[in-house]
Short mmCIF file of C-alpha atoms in Angstrom, two decimals:
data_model
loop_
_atom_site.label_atom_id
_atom_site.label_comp_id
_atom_site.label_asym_id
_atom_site.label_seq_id
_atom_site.Cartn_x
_atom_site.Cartn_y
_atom_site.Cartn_z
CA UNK Y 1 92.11 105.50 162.92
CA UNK Y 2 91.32 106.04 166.67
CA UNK Y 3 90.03 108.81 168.38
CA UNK Y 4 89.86 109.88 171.76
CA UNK Y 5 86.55 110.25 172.70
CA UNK Y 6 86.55 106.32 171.96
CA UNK Y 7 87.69 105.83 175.57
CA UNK Y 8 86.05 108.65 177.77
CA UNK Y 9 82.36 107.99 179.27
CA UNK Y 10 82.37 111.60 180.92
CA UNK Y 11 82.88 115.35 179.37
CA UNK Y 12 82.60 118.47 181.34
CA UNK Y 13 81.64 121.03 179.75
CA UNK Y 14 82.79 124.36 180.99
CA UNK Y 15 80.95 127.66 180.27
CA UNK Y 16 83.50 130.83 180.23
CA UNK Y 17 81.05 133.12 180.81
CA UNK Y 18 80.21 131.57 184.29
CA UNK Y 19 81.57 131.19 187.57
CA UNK Y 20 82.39 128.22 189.56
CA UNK Y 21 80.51 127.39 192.69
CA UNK Y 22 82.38 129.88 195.68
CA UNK Y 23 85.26 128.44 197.14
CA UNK Y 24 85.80 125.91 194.11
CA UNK Y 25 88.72 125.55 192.00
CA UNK Y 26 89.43 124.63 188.49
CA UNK Y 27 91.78 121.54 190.34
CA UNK Y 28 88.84 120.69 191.68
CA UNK Y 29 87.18 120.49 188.55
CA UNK Y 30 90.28 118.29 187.36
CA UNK Y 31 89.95 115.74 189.56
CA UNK Y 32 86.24 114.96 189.41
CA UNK Y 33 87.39 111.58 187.13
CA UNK Y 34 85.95 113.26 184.52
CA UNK Y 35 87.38 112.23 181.06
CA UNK Y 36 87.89 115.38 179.36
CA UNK Y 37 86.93 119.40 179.37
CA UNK Y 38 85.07 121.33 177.07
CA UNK Y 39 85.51 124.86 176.96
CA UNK Y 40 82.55 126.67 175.31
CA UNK Y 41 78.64 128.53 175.46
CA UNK Y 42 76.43 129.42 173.29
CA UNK Y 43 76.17 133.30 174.86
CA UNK Y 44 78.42 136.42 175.86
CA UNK Y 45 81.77 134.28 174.47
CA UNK Y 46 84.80 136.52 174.28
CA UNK Y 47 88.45 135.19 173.56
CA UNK Y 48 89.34 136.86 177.15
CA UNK Y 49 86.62 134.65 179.10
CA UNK Y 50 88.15 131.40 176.70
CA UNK Y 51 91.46 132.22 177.57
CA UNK Y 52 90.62 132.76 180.96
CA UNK Y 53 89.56 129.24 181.53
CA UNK Y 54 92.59 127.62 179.46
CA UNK Y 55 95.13 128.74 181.56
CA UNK Y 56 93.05 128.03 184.73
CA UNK Y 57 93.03 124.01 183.83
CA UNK Y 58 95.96 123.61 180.75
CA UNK Y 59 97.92 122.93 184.34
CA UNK Y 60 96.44 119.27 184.97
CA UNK Y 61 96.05 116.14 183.68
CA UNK Y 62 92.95 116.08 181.71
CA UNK Y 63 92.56 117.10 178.13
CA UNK Y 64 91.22 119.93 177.25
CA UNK Y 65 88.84 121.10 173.50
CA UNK Y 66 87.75 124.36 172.90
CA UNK Y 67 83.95 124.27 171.41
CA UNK Y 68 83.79 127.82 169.56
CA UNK Y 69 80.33 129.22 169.37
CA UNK Y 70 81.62 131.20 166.36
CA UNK Y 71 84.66 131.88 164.72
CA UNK Y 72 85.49 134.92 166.38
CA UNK Y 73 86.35 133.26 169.62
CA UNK Y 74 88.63 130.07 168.37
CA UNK Y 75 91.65 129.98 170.55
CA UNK Y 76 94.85 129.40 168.71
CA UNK Y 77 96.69 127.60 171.75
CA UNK Y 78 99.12 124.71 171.65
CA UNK Y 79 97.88 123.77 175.13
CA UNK Y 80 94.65 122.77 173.52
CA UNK Y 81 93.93 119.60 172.84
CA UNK Y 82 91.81 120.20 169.94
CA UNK Y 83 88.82 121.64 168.64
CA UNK Y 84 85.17 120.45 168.55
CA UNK Y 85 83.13 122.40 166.08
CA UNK Y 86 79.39 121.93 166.55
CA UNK Y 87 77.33 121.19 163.20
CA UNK Y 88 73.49 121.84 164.21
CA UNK Y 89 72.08 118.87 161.67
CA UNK Y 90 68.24 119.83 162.35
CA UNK Y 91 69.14 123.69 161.95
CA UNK Y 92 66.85 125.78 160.07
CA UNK Y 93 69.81 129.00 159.60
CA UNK Y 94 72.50 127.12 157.36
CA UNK Y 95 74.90 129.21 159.08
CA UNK Y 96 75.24 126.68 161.97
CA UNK Y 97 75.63 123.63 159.52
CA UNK Y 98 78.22 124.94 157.08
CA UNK Y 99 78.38 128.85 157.18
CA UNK Y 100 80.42 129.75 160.16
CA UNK Y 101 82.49 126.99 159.31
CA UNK Y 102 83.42 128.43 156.09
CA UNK Y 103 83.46 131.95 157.63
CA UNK Y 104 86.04 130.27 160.02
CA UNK Y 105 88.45 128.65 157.10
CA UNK Y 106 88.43 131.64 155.36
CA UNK Y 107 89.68 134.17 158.08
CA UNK Y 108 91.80 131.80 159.77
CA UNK Y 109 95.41 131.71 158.13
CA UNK Y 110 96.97 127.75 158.70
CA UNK Y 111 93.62 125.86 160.30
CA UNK Y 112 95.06 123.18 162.46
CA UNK Y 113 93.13 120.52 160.67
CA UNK Y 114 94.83 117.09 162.72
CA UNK Y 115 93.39 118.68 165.97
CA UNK Y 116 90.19 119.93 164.73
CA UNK Y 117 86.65 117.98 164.62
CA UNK Y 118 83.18 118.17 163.75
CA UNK Y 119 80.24 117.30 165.82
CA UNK Y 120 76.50 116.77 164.35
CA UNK Y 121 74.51 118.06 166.72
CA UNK Y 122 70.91 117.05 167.19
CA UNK Y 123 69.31 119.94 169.49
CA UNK Y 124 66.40 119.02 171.05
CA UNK Y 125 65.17 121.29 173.48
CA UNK Y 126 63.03 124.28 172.06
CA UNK Y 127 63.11 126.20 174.65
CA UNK Y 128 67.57 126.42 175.40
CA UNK Y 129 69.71 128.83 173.90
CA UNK Y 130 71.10 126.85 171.15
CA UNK Y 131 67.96 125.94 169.79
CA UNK Y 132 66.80 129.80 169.43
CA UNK Y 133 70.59 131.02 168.44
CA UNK Y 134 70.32 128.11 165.45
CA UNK Y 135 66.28 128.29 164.61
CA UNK Y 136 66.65 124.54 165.40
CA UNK Y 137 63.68 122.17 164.36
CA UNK Y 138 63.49 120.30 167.67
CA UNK Y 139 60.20 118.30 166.95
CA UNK Y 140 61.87 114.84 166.11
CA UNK Y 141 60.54 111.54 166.62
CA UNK Y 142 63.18 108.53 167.78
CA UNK Y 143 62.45 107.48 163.96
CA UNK Y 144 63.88 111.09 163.17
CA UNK Y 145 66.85 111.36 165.72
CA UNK Y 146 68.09 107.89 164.39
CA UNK Y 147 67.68 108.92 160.69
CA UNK Y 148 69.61 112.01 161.74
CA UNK Y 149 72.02 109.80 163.46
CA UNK Y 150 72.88 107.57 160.55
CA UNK Y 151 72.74 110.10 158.04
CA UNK Y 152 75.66 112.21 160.10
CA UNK Y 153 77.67 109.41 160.30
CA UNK Y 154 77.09 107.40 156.50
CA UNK Y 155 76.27 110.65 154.54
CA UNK Y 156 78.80 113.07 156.00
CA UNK Y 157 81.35 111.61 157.83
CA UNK Y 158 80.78 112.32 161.55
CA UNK Y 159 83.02 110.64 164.16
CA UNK Y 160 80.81 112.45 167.08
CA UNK Y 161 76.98 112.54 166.81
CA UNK Y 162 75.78 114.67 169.86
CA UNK Y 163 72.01 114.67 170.99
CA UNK Y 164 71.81 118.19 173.05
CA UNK Y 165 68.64 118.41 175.49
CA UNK Y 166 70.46 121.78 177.02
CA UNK Y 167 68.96 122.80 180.16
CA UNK Y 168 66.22 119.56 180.22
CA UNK Y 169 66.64 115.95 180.63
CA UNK Y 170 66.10 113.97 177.40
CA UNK Y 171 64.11 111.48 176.26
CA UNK Y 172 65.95 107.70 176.70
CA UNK Y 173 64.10 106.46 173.94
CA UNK Y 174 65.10 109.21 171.65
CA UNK Y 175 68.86 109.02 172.15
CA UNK Y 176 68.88 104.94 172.29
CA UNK Y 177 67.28 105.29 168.92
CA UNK Y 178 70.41 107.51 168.11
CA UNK Y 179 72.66 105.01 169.31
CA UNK Y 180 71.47 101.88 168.11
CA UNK Y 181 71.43 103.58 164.65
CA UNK Y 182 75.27 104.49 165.01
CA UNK Y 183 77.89 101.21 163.62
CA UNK Y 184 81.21 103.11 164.50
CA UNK Y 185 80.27 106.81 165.15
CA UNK Y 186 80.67 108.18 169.12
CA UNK Y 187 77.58 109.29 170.80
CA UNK Y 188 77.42 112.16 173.08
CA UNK Y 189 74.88 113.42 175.13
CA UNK Y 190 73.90 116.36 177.17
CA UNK Y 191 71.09 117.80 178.87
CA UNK Y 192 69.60 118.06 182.60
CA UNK Y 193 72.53 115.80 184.08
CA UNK Y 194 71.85 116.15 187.38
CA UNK Y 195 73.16 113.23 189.78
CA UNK Y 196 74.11 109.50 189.54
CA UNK Y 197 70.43 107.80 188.49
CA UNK Y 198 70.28 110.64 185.46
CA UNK Y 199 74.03 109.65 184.04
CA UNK Y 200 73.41 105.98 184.74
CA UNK Y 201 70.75 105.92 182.71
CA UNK Y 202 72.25 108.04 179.71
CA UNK Y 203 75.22 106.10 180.33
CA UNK Y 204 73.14 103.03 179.18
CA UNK Y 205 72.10 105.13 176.08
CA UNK Y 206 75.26 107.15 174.65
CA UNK Y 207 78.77 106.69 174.94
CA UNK Y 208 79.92 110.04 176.68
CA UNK Y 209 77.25 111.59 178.94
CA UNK Y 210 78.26 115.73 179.67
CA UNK Y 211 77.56 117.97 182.02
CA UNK Y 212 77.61 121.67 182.31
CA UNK Y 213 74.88 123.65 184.05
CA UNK Y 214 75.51 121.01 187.02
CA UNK Y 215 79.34 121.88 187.79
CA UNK Y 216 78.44 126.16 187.49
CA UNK Y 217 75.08 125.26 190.08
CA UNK Y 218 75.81 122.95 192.27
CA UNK Y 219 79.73 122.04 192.38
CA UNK Y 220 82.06 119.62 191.76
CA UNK Y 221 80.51 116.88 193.83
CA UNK Y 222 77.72 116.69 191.91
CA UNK Y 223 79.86 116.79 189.14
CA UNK Y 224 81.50 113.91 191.02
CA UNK Y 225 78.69 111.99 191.11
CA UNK Y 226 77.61 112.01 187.51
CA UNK Y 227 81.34 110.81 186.59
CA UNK Y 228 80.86 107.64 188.51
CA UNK Y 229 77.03 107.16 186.82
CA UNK Y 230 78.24 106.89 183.54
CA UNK Y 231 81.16 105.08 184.30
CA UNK Y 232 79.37 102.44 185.84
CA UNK Y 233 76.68 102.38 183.23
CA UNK Y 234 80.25 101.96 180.95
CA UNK Y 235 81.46 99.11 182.86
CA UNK Y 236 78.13 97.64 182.75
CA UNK Y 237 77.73 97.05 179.02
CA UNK Y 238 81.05 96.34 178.76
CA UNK Y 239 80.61 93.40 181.46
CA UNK Y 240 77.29 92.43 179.31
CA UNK Y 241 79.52 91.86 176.14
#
């Protein structure tokens, strides 16, 4: 079976609860080249600001996921692509590995399972919101990102395994470890994207680089620029087959 995310090199990741730079547009946003959206934050999520931002972009050509921070947001929308529903592998609260997931199953009456999907996170920053919101234990080695890795994807499952440096830029080392540890699994990444050099070189180390801080603080140019990064990193490897 195939999956989507097989094909993109570029997610970005919009944050309800923020604004776009002034004078910027959620077309504008659309037409960065970027591969898909992702509609979700970690704080001050309401189903108003997620609906908000759904009917601002279900208009264009680019697909669109909701990432729920909890259950109480999920957006039951047929303009939706799907869902991608973080699992925080190195979490200390179980809540964020299983328990809002089975908090979600159990209120929600007809789960669209064909659209919905998992993602084992690995959060690595101590110091972001996720990692405090999901008591994350952050102090990995490469030796324990790539155990995490492998362990998501032979142990549980996972078709996305998602190293999250939110609000830093990662180590390379850390998330090639990741990577090279991965036989079929997709590799995201995300953290302290900030122009073409950063995505190139995360390009070279994940399959999907994403960026979301960027587009709400400086635009959809530097957006721009991150797009073609990782798709030239992409091409790259590709070429080096």
């Amino acid at each position: 079976m195939s999956y989507p995310w097989e094909d993109w090199d570029h997610i970005t990741k919009i944050d309800p609860d923020k604004d776009l730079v002034d004078g910027e547009t959620f077309e504008d946003v659309c037409e960065t080249g970027t591969d898909a959206l992702e509609i979700g934050g970690t704080l001050d999520i309401t189903e108003e600001k997620m609906e908000r931002v759904i009917e601002a972009t279900a208009k264009y050509d680019v697909p669109i996921y909701q990432e729920p921070s909890n259950p109480g947001v999920v957006i039951d929308d047929d303009r939706l692509d799907g869902y991608l529903i973080p699992t925080v592998f190195n979490a200390s609260d179980s809540f964020w590995i299983t328990g809002a997931h089975k908090e979600w199953v159990r209120i929600e009456d007809g789960l669209d399972w064909d659209r919905t999907h998992t993602e084992a996170y690995i959060v690595m920053n101590p110091d972001s919101s996720v990692a405090e919101y999901t008591e994350a234990d952050t102090d990995q080695s490469a030796e324990d990102v790539a155990s995490f890795a492998r362990v998501a994807e032979k142990m549980f499952g996972q078709k996305i395994i998602y190293v999250e440096y939110s609000g830093t830029y990662g180590d390379p080392e850390k998330v090639a470890a990741a990577h090279d540890a991965l036989d079929e699994s997709t590799l995201f990444y995300g953290g302290g994207i900030h122009d073409y050099d950063s995505a190139y070189e995360m390009g070279q180390h994940s399959d999907v680089v994403i960026v979301g801080n960027l587009l709400h603080d400086k635009g959809v140019d530097a957006v721009r620029e991150t797009v073609e990064g990782a798709k030239d990193a992409s091409a790259e490897l590709v070429d080096a087959e």
